[in-house]
Short mmCIF file of C-alpha atoms in Angstrom, two decimals:
data_model
loop_
_atom_site.label_atom_id
_atom_site.label_comp_id
_atom_site.label_asym_id
_atom_site.label_seq_id
_atom_site.Cartn_x
_atom_site.Cartn_y
_atom_site.Cartn_z
CA UNK U 1 16.15 -2.50 20.23
CA UNK U 2 19.87 -2.87 20.67
CA UNK U 3 21.15 -1.98 24.12
CA UNK U 4 23.25 1.12 24.15
CA UNK U 5 26.84 0.32 25.14
CA UNK U 6 29.32 2.70 26.64
CA UNK U 7 32.78 3.17 25.29
CA UNK U 8 35.91 4.62 26.64
CA UNK U 9 37.35 7.87 25.43
CA UNK U 10 39.53 10.42 27.06
CA UNK U 11 37.72 13.15 28.75
CA UNK U 12 34.36 11.47 29.26
CA UNK U 13 31.73 9.27 27.70
CA UNK U 14 30.58 9.97 24.13
CA UNK U 15 27.13 8.55 23.34
CA UNK U 16 26.71 10.46 20.10
CA UNK U 17 27.77 7.70 17.59
CA UNK U 18 25.51 5.14 19.22
CA UNK U 19 22.66 7.62 19.21
CA UNK U 20 23.27 8.38 15.51
CA UNK U 21 23.28 4.64 14.67
CA UNK U 22 20.10 4.06 16.64
CA UNK U 23 18.38 6.99 14.96
CA UNK U 24 19.56 5.75 11.53
CA UNK U 25 18.15 2.30 12.26
CA UNK U 26 14.85 3.83 13.43
CA UNK U 27 14.76 6.08 10.34
CA UNK U 28 15.26 3.06 8.05
CA UNK U 29 12.41 1.21 9.77
CA UNK U 30 10.13 4.25 9.50
CA UNK U 31 11.02 4.70 5.81
CA UNK U 32 10.22 1.04 5.19
CA UNK U 33 6.84 1.33 6.93
CA UNK U 34 6.09 4.52 5.01
CA UNK U 35 7.00 2.77 1.74
CA UNK U 36 4.57 -0.06 2.57
CA UNK U 37 1.89 2.43 3.55
CA UNK U 38 2.39 4.50 0.33
CA UNK U 39 2.28 1.32 -1.75
CA UNK U 40 -0.96 0.19 -0.06
CA UNK U 41 -2.41 3.68 -0.55
CA UNK U 42 -1.40 3.56 -4.23
CA UNK U 43 -3.19 0.23 -4.84
CA UNK U 44 -6.20 1.43 -2.80
CA UNK U 45 -6.34 4.64 -4.88
CA UNK U 46 -6.18 2.62 -8.11
CA UNK U 47 -9.04 0.37 -6.98
CA UNK U 48 -11.15 3.30 -5.70
CA UNK U 49 -10.51 5.20 -8.96
CA UNK U 50 -11.83 2.23 -10.95
CA UNK U 51 -14.91 2.01 -8.72
CA UNK U 52 -15.53 5.77 -9.04
CA UNK U 53 -15.43 5.43 -12.83
CA UNK U 54 -18.02 2.64 -12.71
CA UNK U 55 -20.12 4.68 -10.28
CA UNK U 56 -20.06 7.71 -12.58
CA UNK U 57 -21.09 5.57 -15.55
CA UNK U 58 -23.96 4.08 -13.57
CA UNK U 59 -25.07 7.53 -12.41
CA UNK U 60 -25.03 8.73 -16.05
CA UNK U 61 -27.20 5.76 -17.06
CA UNK U 62 -29.58 6.46 -14.19
CA UNK U 63 -29.86 10.13 -15.24
CA UNK U 64 -30.54 9.10 -18.85
CA UNK U 65 -33.17 6.60 -17.78
CA UNK U 66 -34.73 9.23 -15.51
CA UNK U 67 -35.00 11.64 -18.43
CA UNK U 68 -36.56 8.91 -20.59
CA UNK U 69 -39.03 8.15 -17.79
CA UNK U 70 -39.99 11.81 -17.54
CA UNK U 71 -40.49 11.95 -21.32
CA UNK U 72 -42.63 8.83 -21.30
CA UNK U 73 -44.65 10.21 -18.41
CA UNK U 74 -45.27 13.39 -20.45
CA UNK U 75 -46.41 11.30 -23.42
CA UNK U 76 -48.67 9.28 -21.15
CA UNK U 77 -50.19 12.47 -19.77
CA UNK U 78 -50.82 13.71 -23.32
CA UNK U 79 -52.52 10.41 -24.20
CA UNK U 80 -54.62 10.57 -21.06
CA UNK U 81 -55.62 14.17 -21.93
CA UNK U 82 -56.56 13.05 -25.47
CA UNK U 83 -58.57 10.18 -24.01
CA UNK U 84 -60.35 12.58 -21.69
CA UNK U 85 -61.17 14.80 -24.66
CA UNK U 86 -62.47 11.78 -26.59
CA UNK U 87 -64.60 10.71 -23.67
CA UNK U 88 -65.97 14.24 -23.40
CA UNK U 89 -66.75 14.19 -27.15
CA UNK U 90 -68.41 10.80 -26.70
CA UNK U 91 -70.59 12.18 -23.95
CA UNK U 92 -71.50 15.13 -26.14
CA UNK U 93 -72.35 12.73 -29.01
CA UNK U 94 -74.52 10.69 -26.70
CA UNK U 95 -76.24 13.84 -25.51
CA UNK U 96 -76.75 14.89 -29.12
CA UNK U 97 -78.12 11.46 -29.96
CA UNK U 98 -80.49 11.64 -27.04
CA UNK U 99 -81.62 15.11 -28.13
CA UNK U 100 -82.13 13.89 -31.71
CA UNK U 101 -84.12 10.90 -30.55
CA UNK U 102 -86.34 13.26 -28.58
CA UNK U 103 -86.72 15.44 -31.65
CA UNK U 104 -87.50 12.31 -33.69
CA UNK U 105 -90.22 11.27 -31.33
CA UNK U 106 -91.66 14.80 -31.21
CA UNK U 107 -91.31 15.60 -34.87
CA UNK U 108 -91.84 12.74 -37.28
CA UNK U 109 -91.19 15.05 -40.19
CA UNK U 110 -87.63 15.35 -39.18
CA UNK U 111 -87.07 11.61 -38.88
CA UNK U 112 -85.08 11.28 -42.04
CA UNK U 113 -82.85 14.21 -41.19
CA UNK U 114 -82.38 12.92 -37.71
CA UNK U 115 -81.57 9.46 -39.05
CA UNK U 116 -78.94 10.92 -41.28
CA UNK U 117 -77.57 12.96 -38.43
CA UNK U 118 -77.50 9.90 -36.23
CA UNK U 119 -75.66 7.99 -38.95
CA UNK U 120 -73.03 10.72 -39.15
CA UNK U 121 -72.69 10.86 -35.39
CA UNK U 122 -72.48 7.07 -35.24
CA UNK U 123 -69.61 7.13 -37.73
CA UNK U 124 -67.93 9.88 -35.76
CA UNK U 125 -68.48 7.87 -32.57
CA UNK U 126 -66.92 4.80 -34.20
CA UNK U 127 -63.95 6.91 -35.26
CA UNK U 128 -63.65 8.34 -31.80
CA UNK U 129 -63.78 4.85 -30.32
CA UNK U 130 -60.95 3.75 -32.62
CA UNK U 131 -58.90 6.77 -31.59
CA UNK U 132 -59.70 6.03 -27.96
CA UNK U 133 -58.66 2.38 -28.42
CA UNK U 134 -55.37 3.43 -29.96
CA UNK U 135 -54.81 5.85 -27.11
CA UNK U 136 -55.52 3.10 -24.58
CA UNK U 137 -53.05 0.82 -26.41
CA UNK U 138 -50.43 3.55 -26.28
CA UNK U 139 -51.06 4.06 -22.58
CA UNK U 140 -50.64 0.31 -21.95
CA UNK U 141 -47.39 0.29 -23.94
CA UNK U 142 -46.12 3.28 -22.00
CA UNK U 143 -47.00 1.56 -18.72
CA UNK U 144 -45.01 -1.49 -19.80
CA UNK U 145 -42.04 0.67 -20.76
CA UNK U 146 -42.23 2.48 -17.42
CA UNK U 147 -42.26 -0.88 -15.60
CA UNK U 148 -39.20 -2.03 -17.58
CA UNK U 149 -37.42 1.24 -16.77
CA UNK U 150 -38.18 0.82 -13.09
CA UNK U 151 -36.70 -2.69 -13.17
CA UNK U 152 -33.56 -1.38 -14.88
CA UNK U 153 -33.23 1.38 -12.29
CA UNK U 154 -33.64 -1.19 -9.50
CA UNK U 155 -30.92 -3.38 -11.04
CA UNK U 156 -28.59 -0.39 -11.34
CA UNK U 157 -29.22 0.61 -7.73
CA UNK U 158 -28.48 -2.96 -6.60
CA UNK U 159 -25.25 -2.98 -8.62
CA UNK U 160 -24.28 0.36 -7.13
CA UNK U 161 -24.92 -0.88 -3.59
CA UNK U 162 -22.87 -4.04 -4.28
CA UNK U 163 -20.00 -1.92 -5.63
CA UNK U 164 -20.07 0.32 -2.56
CA UNK U 165 -20.10 -2.76 -0.30
CA UNK U 166 -17.07 -4.22 -2.11
CA UNK U 167 -15.32 -0.90 -1.73
CA UNK U 168 -15.93 -0.89 2.03
CA UNK U 169 -14.72 -4.49 2.30
CA UNK U 170 -11.57 -3.66 0.32
CA UNK U 171 -10.79 -0.75 2.61
CA UNK U 172 -11.28 -2.97 5.65
CA UNK U 173 -9.02 -5.69 4.24
CA UNK U 174 -6.27 -3.20 3.40
CA UNK U 175 -6.41 -1.71 6.91
CA UNK U 176 -6.28 -5.19 8.43
CA UNK U 177 -3.29 -6.14 6.26
CA UNK U 178 -1.49 -2.98 7.32
CA UNK U 179 -2.04 -3.78 10.99
CA UNK U 180 -0.81 -7.34 10.50
CA UNK U 181 2.27 -6.13 8.66
CA UNK U 182 3.09 -3.68 11.44
CA UNK U 183 2.73 -6.39 14.07
CA UNK U 184 4.89 -8.82 12.08
CA UNK U 185 7.61 -6.23 11.53
CA UNK U 186 7.63 -5.30 15.21
CA UNK U 187 7.93 -8.94 16.20
CA UNK U 188 10.79 -9.52 13.75
CA UNK U 189 12.66 -6.49 15.04
CA UNK U 190 12.17 -7.56 18.65
CA UNK U 191 13.40 -11.09 17.93
CA UNK U 192 16.47 -9.85 16.08
CA UNK U 193 17.24 -7.38 18.88
CA UNK U 194 17.04 -10.20 21.43
CA UNK U 195 19.46 -12.37 19.48
CA UNK U 196 21.71 -9.38 18.86
CA UNK U 197 21.82 -8.76 22.63
CA UNK U 198 22.69 -12.42 23.25
CA UNK U 199 25.38 -12.30 20.56
CA UNK U 200 26.93 -9.13 21.95
CA UNK U 201 26.80 -10.63 25.44
CA UNK U 202 28.78 -13.65 24.29
CA UNK U 203 31.30 -11.48 22.45
CA UNK U 204 31.72 -9.35 25.55
CA UNK U 205 32.53 -12.45 27.58
CA UNK U 206 35.11 -13.81 25.12
CA UNK U 207 36.63 -10.51 23.90
CA UNK U 208 36.35 -8.24 26.93
CA UNK U 209 40.01 -8.70 27.94
CA UNK U 210 41.26 -6.70 24.90
CA UNK U 211 41.67 -2.97 25.32
CA UNK U 212 41.38 -2.28 21.58
CA UNK U 213 38.01 -4.09 21.26
CA UNK U 214 34.97 -2.18 22.47
CA UNK U 215 31.22 -1.71 21.98
CA UNK U 216 29.96 1.43 20.22
CA UNK U 217 26.16 1.61 20.08
CA UNK U 218 24.83 -1.59 18.51
CA UNK U 219 28.15 -2.82 17.05
CA UNK U 220 31.53 -4.28 18.10
CA UNK U 221 34.56 -2.21 17.13
CA UNK U 222 38.02 -3.73 16.53
CA UNK U 223 40.88 -1.30 16.12
CA UNK U 224 42.70 -2.11 12.87
CA UNK U 225 45.97 -2.66 14.76
CA UNK U 226 44.36 -5.65 16.49
CA UNK U 227 43.78 -7.44 13.17
CA UNK U 228 46.12 -6.00 10.54
CA UNK U 229 49.68 -4.74 10.23
CA UNK U 230 49.99 -1.13 9.04
CA UNK U 231 48.79 -0.75 5.42
CA UNK U 232 48.12 -4.53 5.04
CA UNK U 233 44.97 -6.60 4.56
CA UNK U 234 46.18 -9.99 5.83
CA UNK U 235 44.92 -10.75 9.35
CA UNK U 236 47.78 -11.23 11.81
CA UNK U 237 48.09 -14.15 14.22
CA UNK U 238 46.55 -12.28 17.15
CA UNK U 239 43.69 -11.16 14.96
CA UNK U 240 43.01 -14.71 13.79
CA UNK U 241 42.58 -15.80 17.39
CA UNK U 242 40.00 -13.08 18.01
CA UNK U 243 38.20 -13.78 14.71
CA UNK U 244 38.11 -17.52 15.57
CA UNK U 245 36.24 -16.65 18.78
CA UNK U 246 33.87 -14.51 16.73
CA UNK U 247 33.31 -17.32 14.21
CA UNK U 248 32.52 -19.81 16.99
CA UNK U 249 29.99 -17.39 18.51
CA UNK U 250 28.35 -16.87 15.09
CA UNK U 251 28.07 -20.61 14.43
CA UNK U 252 26.44 -21.14 17.84
CA UNK U 253 24.08 -18.20 17.24
CA UNK U 254 23.05 -19.58 13.84
CA UNK U 255 21.63 -22.69 15.50
CA UNK U 256 19.46 -20.57 17.80
CA UNK U 257 18.03 -17.93 15.43
CA UNK U 258 14.85 -19.19 13.67
CA UNK U 259 15.27 -19.63 9.90
CA UNK U 260 12.52 -17.09 9.12
CA UNK U 261 14.71 -14.26 10.50
CA UNK U 262 16.91 -13.24 7.57
CA UNK U 263 19.92 -11.98 9.57
CA UNK U 264 23.40 -11.01 8.42
CA UNK U 265 26.62 -9.90 10.13
CA UNK U 266 27.85 -6.73 8.46
CA UNK U 267 31.60 -6.17 8.51
CA UNK U 268 32.49 -2.49 7.94
CA UNK U 269 36.04 -1.35 7.19
CA UNK U 270 37.15 2.19 8.18
CA UNK U 271 40.43 4.07 7.81
CA UNK U 272 41.84 7.38 9.00
CA UNK U 273 41.96 10.47 6.78
CA UNK U 274 45.63 10.14 5.83
CA UNK U 275 45.63 9.68 2.01
CA UNK U 276 47.53 6.81 0.42
CA UNK U 277 50.34 7.50 -1.99
CA UNK U 278 48.44 5.82 -4.84
CA UNK U 279 51.54 3.95 -6.00
CA UNK U 280 51.07 0.90 -3.80
CA UNK U 281 48.63 -1.97 -3.90
CA UNK U 282 45.66 0.28 -3.09
CA UNK U 283 44.96 3.59 -4.78
CA UNK U 284 42.97 5.13 -1.90
CA UNK U 285 41.40 4.48 1.50
CA UNK U 286 38.17 3.21 -0.13
CA UNK U 287 40.00 0.21 -1.56
CA UNK U 288 41.98 -0.40 1.65
CA UNK U 289 38.90 -0.36 3.91
CA UNK U 290 36.94 -2.59 1.51
CA UNK U 291 39.82 -5.08 1.22
CA UNK U 292 40.15 -5.33 5.01
CA UNK U 293 36.41 -5.93 5.47
CA UNK U 294 36.51 -8.57 2.71
CA UNK U 295 39.53 -10.24 4.37
CA UNK U 296 37.59 -10.58 7.65
CA UNK U 297 34.55 -11.99 5.82
CA UNK U 298 36.67 -14.57 3.96
CA UNK U 299 38.37 -15.65 7.20
CA UNK U 300 34.96 -16.17 8.87
CA UNK U 301 33.77 -18.18 5.85
CA UNK U 302 36.86 -20.34 6.13
CA UNK U 303 35.97 -21.06 9.77
CA UNK U 304 32.51 -22.37 8.82
CA UNK U 305 30.30 -19.26 8.93
CA UNK U 306 27.82 -19.38 5.97
CA UNK U 307 28.72 -16.88 3.26
CA UNK U 308 25.09 -15.78 2.86
CA UNK U 309 25.12 -14.51 6.46
CA UNK U 310 28.05 -12.10 5.91
CA UNK U 311 28.32 -8.68 4.25
CA UNK U 312 31.53 -6.72 3.63
CA UNK U 313 31.50 -2.92 3.22
CA UNK U 314 34.21 -0.29 2.98
CA UNK U 315 33.72 3.30 4.17
CA UNK U 316 37.23 4.72 3.80
CA UNK U 317 37.82 7.76 6.00
CA UNK U 318 34.30 9.15 5.59
CA UNK U 319 32.64 7.77 8.78
CA UNK U 320 35.04 8.83 11.57
CA UNK U 321 34.33 8.22 15.22
CA UNK U 322 36.46 11.20 16.18
CA UNK U 323 36.82 14.07 13.66
CA UNK U 324 39.71 15.65 15.55
CA UNK U 325 43.01 16.17 13.70
CA UNK U 326 45.17 14.25 16.20
CA UNK U 327 47.07 10.95 16.14
CA UNK U 328 44.78 9.56 18.84
CA UNK U 329 41.64 10.38 16.78
CA UNK U 330 43.14 8.81 13.66
CA UNK U 331 44.02 5.65 15.59
CA UNK U 332 40.43 5.47 16.87
CA UNK U 333 39.04 5.88 13.34
CA UNK U 334 41.12 2.99 11.92
CA UNK U 335 38.78 0.17 12.79
CA UNK U 336 36.66 -2.84 11.79
CA UNK U 337 33.01 -2.72 12.95
CA UNK U 338 30.70 -5.73 13.31
CA UNK U 339 26.95 -5.24 13.32
CA UNK U 340 24.25 -7.97 13.51
CA UNK U 341 21.29 -6.76 11.44
CA UNK U 342 18.48 -7.92 9.17
CA UNK U 343 19.00 -8.25 5.43
#
C-alpha cells in the first residue's frame, strides 16, 4: 500500500484527502475481487444447474425402472401362484389316479369306466403340464428382465456417482483458482506499491526544494502556477525543468518494474471553481483541466516516456482539495496530480 504522506496547510495537518484516496483504491480492489467471485459463482451455478438437470432425469429413469420392476415382480408372483395351483391340481390328479387304480384292482367291472376316467385325467394332466411349462417359461423370462433391469439400475447409479464426483472436483478446482487469483492480485498490488514508494522517494529527492510541489496521499501535487501561466496550457520554462526531472525518474523506473506489471502514470488536471467566460479558447474548466493534463503527458512523451504508460484526465473544479470560498483555497485547488497506478 502507498505510504501516507503529510502535506502542509495552514492551521494543521489534513489527512482526509489521502484517506479518501486510499479508501477509494481499496474499494476498487474489493469491487474487482467481488466481480471475480460473482463471475466464478455464476459459472459454478451454471455447471451445477446442468448437473442437477441430469441428476433429476436419472432419478426419473430410476423411478420408472423401479415401477417396472415392481410390476414384473407382481406378474412373477401371479405366475408362481398359478404354478402352485397347477402343482396342487397335479397332485390331486395323481391322487385320483391312484384311487382309480385301487378301484380298478378291487372292481374289475369298473375297469372300462376307470380307463376312460384315467384317459380324461391324463389329458387334463397333459394340459396342466403345458400350462405349467408356459408358466415356467414366463417366470424365466421375467427373471431375465429383472436381471437386465438390475444392470440398468447399476449403470445409472454408477453414472450418478461419477457425476457427483465431477461436481465435487469442479467445486474444488474453482475454490483453488479463487485462492490463486487472490494471491496473485495481492502480490501484484504489493509489487506496484513497492515501486510506487521508490518512485515517490526519488521524486521527493529531486523535487523537494519547491514549495508548490507536495505529496497528498499516494500522489504528487504540482500547483498549476508551477507549470502554467494563468489560463494557459503551455508549460513554462520552470515547469519544463521540473517535468524533465519527472521524465528522467519515470524512464529509470521503467527499467526496474517487471514487464508483467501493467503500470501507468495518471496525470490529473484540476482547476478552481471560478467559471470561464466561455468566449476564449476553452468553454469551461473541464476543457482547461483536460488540456493541461494532456500538455503534461505530451511533454513527457517528448522526453522519451512511452505513451502507453501515461494517462491524461481532466476533473475541472469538481475534486477540490479545499472547498472553502477563499483565494488561498482556490490556489490550492488549481493543480496537476501525478499518481502511479495499475492499468
